[in-house]
mmCIF file of C-alpha atoms in Angstrom:
data_model
loop_
_atom_site.group_PDB
_atom_site.id
_atom_site.type_symbol
_atom_site.label_atom_id
_atom_site.label_comp_id
_atom_site.label_asym_id
_atom_site.label_seq_id
_atom_site.Cartn_x
_atom_site.Cartn_y
_atom_site.Cartn_z
ATOM 1 C CA ALA H 1 15.323 7.722 -14.335
ATOM 2 C CA TYR H 2 11.945 6.038 -13.813
ATOM 3 C CA LEU H 3 12.817 4.886 -10.269
ATOM 4 C CA ALA H 4 14.149 8.352 -9.415
ATOM 5 C CA ALA H 5 10.895 9.903 -10.644
ATOM 6 C CA TYR H 6 8.862 7.402 -8.611
ATOM 7 C CA ALA H 7 10.926 8.139 -5.503
ATOM 8 C CA ALA H 8 10.613 11.900 -5.992
ATOM 9 C CA ARG H 9 6.852 11.716 -6.567
ATOM 10 C CA SER H 10 6.304 11.196 -2.849
ATOM 11 C CA LEU H 11 7.704 14.656 -2.178
ATOM 12 C CA VAL H 12 5.183 16.363 -4.468
ATOM 13 C CA MET H 13 2.266 13.947 -3.965
ATOM 14 C CA PHE H 14 2.097 13.073 -7.663
ATOM 15 C CA PRO H 15 -0.392 10.191 -8.117
ATOM 16 C CA ALA H 16 1.473 6.903 -7.747
ATOM 17 C CA VAL H 17 -1.035 5.039 -9.893
ATOM 18 C CA LEU H 18 -0.073 7.116 -12.938
ATOM 19 C CA LEU H 19 3.551 6.069 -12.598
ATOM 20 C CA THR H 20 2.508 2.452 -12.139
ATOM 21 C CA VAL H 21 0.430 2.534 -15.322
ATOM 22 C CA ALA H 22 3.341 4.286 -17.045
ATOM 23 C CA ALA H 23 5.625 1.380 -16.084
ATOM 24 C CA GLY H 24 3.360 -0.970 -18.007
ATOM 25 C CA VAL H 25 3.335 1.357 -21.009
ATOM 26 C CA LEU H 26 7.096 1.937 -20.957
ATOM 27 C CA PHE H 27 8.458 -1.460 -19.961
ATOM 28 C CA GLY H 28 5.671 -3.913 -20.801
ATOM 29 C CA ALA H 29 3.848 -6.206 -18.412
ATOM 30 C CA TRP H 30 6.607 -8.466 -17.109
ATOM 31 C CA LEU H 31 9.334 -5.871 -16.641
ATOM 32 C CA GLY H 32 6.939 -3.065 -15.720
ATOM 33 C CA MET H 33 5.472 -4.878 -12.719
ATOM 34 C CA PRO H 34 8.686 -5.391 -10.705
ATOM 35 C CA ILE H 35 10.034 -1.971 -11.656
ATOM 36 C CA ALA H 36 6.795 -0.276 -10.573
ATOM 37 C CA LEU H 37 6.716 -2.320 -7.353
ATOM 38 C CA LEU H 38 10.275 -1.311 -6.495
ATOM 39 C CA GLY H 39 9.498 2.336 -7.248
ATOM 40 C CA ALA H 40 6.334 2.212 -5.148
ATOM 41 C CA VAL H 41 8.119 0.683 -2.139
ATOM 42 C CA ILE H 42 10.938 3.251 -2.347
ATOM 43 C CA SER H 43 8.393 6.060 -2.606
ATOM 44 C CA ALA H 44 6.360 4.681 0.291
ATOM 45 C CA ALA H 45 9.486 4.398 2.450
ATOM 46 C CA ILE H 46 10.337 8.054 1.816
ATOM 47 C CA SER H 47 6.853 9.265 2.821
ATOM 48 C CA TYR H 48 6.870 6.950 5.835
ATOM 49 C CA GLU H 49 10.231 8.235 7.062
ATOM 50 C CA ILE H 50 9.171 11.870 6.641
ATOM 51 C CA ALA H 51 6.008 11.276 8.679
ATOM 52 C CA ARG H 52 7.918 9.279 11.284
ATOM 53 C CA THR H 53 10.452 12.095 11.641
ATOM 54 C CA ILE H 54 8.132 15.103 11.756
ATOM 55 C CA GLY H 55 4.873 13.405 12.785
ATOM 56 C CA PRO H 56 3.223 13.359 16.190
ATOM 57 C CA THR H 57 5.400 13.238 19.285
ATOM 58 C CA GLU H 58 5.450 10.272 21.641
ATOM 59 C CA ALA H 59 3.548 12.422 24.139
ATOM 60 C CA THR H 60 0.740 12.883 21.629
ATOM 61 C CA LEU H 61 0.644 9.189 20.750
ATOM 62 C CA ASN H 62 0.539 8.294 24.461
ATOM 63 C CA ARG H 63 -2.464 10.486 25.316
ATOM 64 C CA PRO H 64 -5.205 8.446 26.994
ATOM 65 C CA THR H 65 -7.645 9.100 24.141
ATOM 66 C CA VAL H 66 -5.141 8.115 21.447
ATOM 67 C CA SER H 67 -2.920 5.505 23.086
ATOM 68 C CA PRO H 68 -5.235 2.460 22.896
ATOM 69 C CA TRP H 69 -5.742 2.936 19.150
ATOM 70 C CA THR H 70 -2.082 3.647 18.536
ATOM 71 C CA ARG H 71 -1.008 0.507 20.386
ATOM 72 C CA ARG H 72 -3.508 -1.686 18.511
ATOM 73 C CA ILE H 73 -2.372 -0.356 15.148
ATOM 74 C CA GLN H 74 1.302 -0.683 16.068
ATOM 75 C CA HIS H 75 0.801 -4.217 17.375
ATOM 76 C CA ALA H 76 -0.967 -5.299 14.174
ATOM 77 C CA GLY H 77 1.203 -3.112 11.943
ATOM 78 C CA PHE H 78 1.900 -5.653 9.231
ATOM 79 C CA VAL H 79 -1.735 -6.753 8.913
ATOM 80 C CA THR H 80 -2.950 -3.156 9.094
ATOM 81 C CA VAL H 81 -0.658 -1.987 6.291
ATOM 82 C CA LEU H 82 -1.258 -5.125 4.228
ATOM 83 C CA SER H 83 -5.032 -4.645 4.489
ATOM 84 C CA MET H 84 -4.841 -0.975 3.551
ATOM 85 C CA ARG H 85 -2.692 -1.805 0.533
ATOM 86 C CA LEU H 86 -4.942 -4.643 -0.617
ATOM 87 C CA VAL H 87 -8.042 -2.442 -0.618
ATOM 88 C CA MET H 88 -5.974 0.173 -2.422
ATOM 89 C CA LEU H 89 -6.556 3.033 -0.025
ATOM 90 C CA PRO H 90 -4.898 6.247 -1.208
ATOM 91 C CA PHE H 91 -1.160 5.620 -1.355
ATOM 92 C CA ASP H 92 0.307 8.670 0.395
ATOM 93 C CA PRO H 93 -2.143 8.851 3.330
ATOM 94 C CA VAL H 94 -1.321 5.217 4.178
ATOM 95 C CA ASN H 95 2.408 6.008 4.167
ATOM 96 C CA LEU H 96 1.947 9.112 6.294
ATOM 97 C CA LEU H 97 -0.404 7.427 8.746
ATOM 98 C CA ALA H 98 1.933 4.470 9.214
ATOM 99 C CA GLY H 99 4.946 6.728 9.731
ATOM 100 C CA GLY H 100 3.093 9.103 12.034
ATOM 101 C CA LEU H 101 1.795 6.233 14.170
ATOM 102 C CA ARG H 102 5.256 4.694 14.156
ATOM 103 C CA ILE H 103 4.217 1.318 12.849
ATOM 104 C CA PRO H 104 7.437 -0.694 12.968
ATOM 105 C CA ARG H 105 9.515 -0.082 9.837
ATOM 106 C CA ARG H 106 9.856 -3.756 8.885
ATOM 107 C CA ALA H 107 6.127 -4.351 9.306
ATOM 108 C CA PHE H 108 5.377 -1.297 7.160
ATOM 109 C CA LEU H 109 7.772 -2.254 4.372
ATOM 110 C CA ALA H 110 6.714 -5.920 4.329
ATOM 111 C CA GLY H 111 3.005 -5.060 4.403
ATOM 112 C CA THR H 112 3.556 -2.477 1.689
ATOM 113 C CA ALA H 113 5.577 -4.748 -0.600
ATOM 114 C CA LEU H 114 3.184 -7.693 -0.315
ATOM 115 C CA GLY H 115 0.025 -5.621 -0.296
ATOM 116 C CA LEU H 116 0.980 -3.650 -3.385
ATOM 117 C CA ILE H 117 1.583 -6.714 -5.573
ATOM 118 C CA PRO H 118 -2.029 -7.173 -6.774
ATOM 119 C CA GLY H 119 -2.627 -3.464 -7.368
ATOM 120 C CA VAL H 120 0.706 -2.847 -9.055
ATOM 121 C CA THR H 121 0.096 -5.913 -11.204
ATOM 122 C CA ALA H 122 -3.383 -4.683 -12.162
ATOM 123 C CA PHE H 123 -2.261 -1.169 -13.067
ATOM 124 C CA ALA H 124 0.954 -2.218 -14.812
ATOM 125 C CA LEU H 125 -1.076 -4.722 -16.855
ATOM 126 C CA ALA H 126 -3.538 -1.963 -17.696
ATOM 127 C CA GLY H 127 -0.621 0.158 -18.907
ATOM 128 C CA ALA H 128 0.871 -2.732 -20.829
ATOM 129 C CA SER H 129 -2.467 -3.281 -22.567
ATOM 130 C CA VAL H 130 -1.822 -0.090 -24.521
ATOM 131 C CA GLY H 131 -0.236 -1.239 -27.753
ATOM 132 C CA ARG H 132 0.664 2.244 -28.926
ATOM 133 C CA VAL H 133 0.026 5.406 -26.949
ATOM 134 C CA ASP H 134 -0.810 7.363 -30.086
ATOM 135 C CA ALA H 135 -3.277 4.736 -31.399
ATOM 136 C CA GLY H 136 -6.112 5.518 -28.987
ATOM 137 C CA LEU H 137 -8.427 2.903 -27.501
ATOM 138 C CA GLY H 138 -8.480 0.795 -30.643
ATOM 139 C CA ASP H 139 -5.062 -0.673 -29.845
ATOM 140 C CA LEU H 140 -5.838 -1.956 -26.339
ATOM 141 C CA SER H 141 -5.104 -5.573 -25.446
ATOM 142 C CA VAL H 142 -8.362 -7.022 -24.126
ATOM 143 C CA PRO H 143 -6.689 -10.071 -22.485
ATOM 144 C CA LEU H 144 -4.329 -7.785 -20.537
ATOM 145 C CA LEU H 145 -7.231 -5.578 -19.486
ATOM 146 C CA ILE H 146 -9.144 -8.643 -18.294
ATOM 147 C CA ALA H 147 -6.062 -9.781 -16.339
ATOM 148 C CA ALA H 148 -5.785 -6.290 -14.821
ATOM 149 C CA GLY H 149 -9.432 -6.340 -13.742
ATOM 150 C CA THR H 150 -9.047 -9.829 -12.324
ATOM 151 C CA MET H 151 -6.038 -8.745 -10.230
ATOM 152 C CA TYR H 152 -8.000 -5.763 -8.928
ATOM 153 C CA VAL H 153 -10.930 -7.961 -7.857
ATOM 154 C CA LEU H 154 -8.525 -10.498 -6.335
ATOM 155 C CA SER H 155 -6.916 -7.740 -4.279
ATOM 156 C CA VAL H 156 -10.247 -6.634 -2.837
ATOM 157 C CA LEU H 157 -11.263 -10.229 -2.073
ATOM 158 C CA LEU H 158 -7.945 -10.871 -0.305
ATOM 159 C CA ALA H 159 -8.480 -7.752 1.787
ATOM 160 C CA ILE H 160 -11.963 -8.939 2.790
ATOM 161 C CA VAL H 161 -10.660 -12.379 3.798
ATOM 162 C CA LEU H 162 -7.788 -10.826 5.746
ATOM 163 C CA ALA H 163 -10.112 -8.388 7.531
ATOM 164 C CA ARG H 164 -12.482 -11.190 8.536
ATOM 165 C CA ARG H 165 -9.648 -13.329 9.863
ATOM 166 C CA GLN H 166 -8.206 -10.391 11.793
ATOM 167 C CA ALA H 167 -11.637 -9.579 13.251
ATOM 168 C CA ALA H 168 -12.135 -13.208 14.287
ATOM 169 C CA ALA H 169 -8.690 -13.328 15.882
ATOM 170 C CA THR H 170 -9.321 -10.072 17.736
ATOM 171 C CA LYS H 171 -12.730 -11.306 18.881
ATOM 172 C CA GLY H 172 -11.140 -14.531 20.130
ATOM 173 C CA ARG H 173 -8.443 -12.662 22.061
ATOM 174 C CA THR H 174 -11.047 -10.303 23.560
ATOM 175 C CA ALA H 175 -13.196 -13.239 24.687
ATOM 176 C CA LYS H 176 -10.138 -15.025 26.097
ATOM 177 C CA ASP H 177 -9.086 -11.903 28.016
ATOM 178 C CA GLY H 178 -12.611 -11.606 29.456
ATOM 179 C CA ARG H 179 -13.319 -8.192 27.977
#
């Protein structure tokens, strides 16, 4: 039922982070993380496919003003999606953008699955830190909250490192091409 709800949430734009936190509350840290990750990837795939199906036409993507950007994003699809996931950009816009720009499906799914790991871990741990939902803030697990915060910071740092490496690689290719 949880995975079905996570999959359906993409159709109504229900906040994915709430379901990820709920996985930690419902299933605990170690079971909640993989279940939430699976739900998030399924949900992302649904949004992606919708945008890919009804998104911009090839003619629009091939316009002279759009084409260079589209090609760059498509060429670096995995890194683009991975970076967007690591910095935790809003979930649904990333799915819709990737589908609309026709980032290759495998690159999207791989970038999504890998890029969501730190964020899903952070939010599922935050959910798991709640000992009892009806106990208020007094029943929070401080070690789990610290682990959640650490995963969040790690995700942002990974995104920064990845962005710098990608920029250096792009700069190197541009210099090599004589542009």
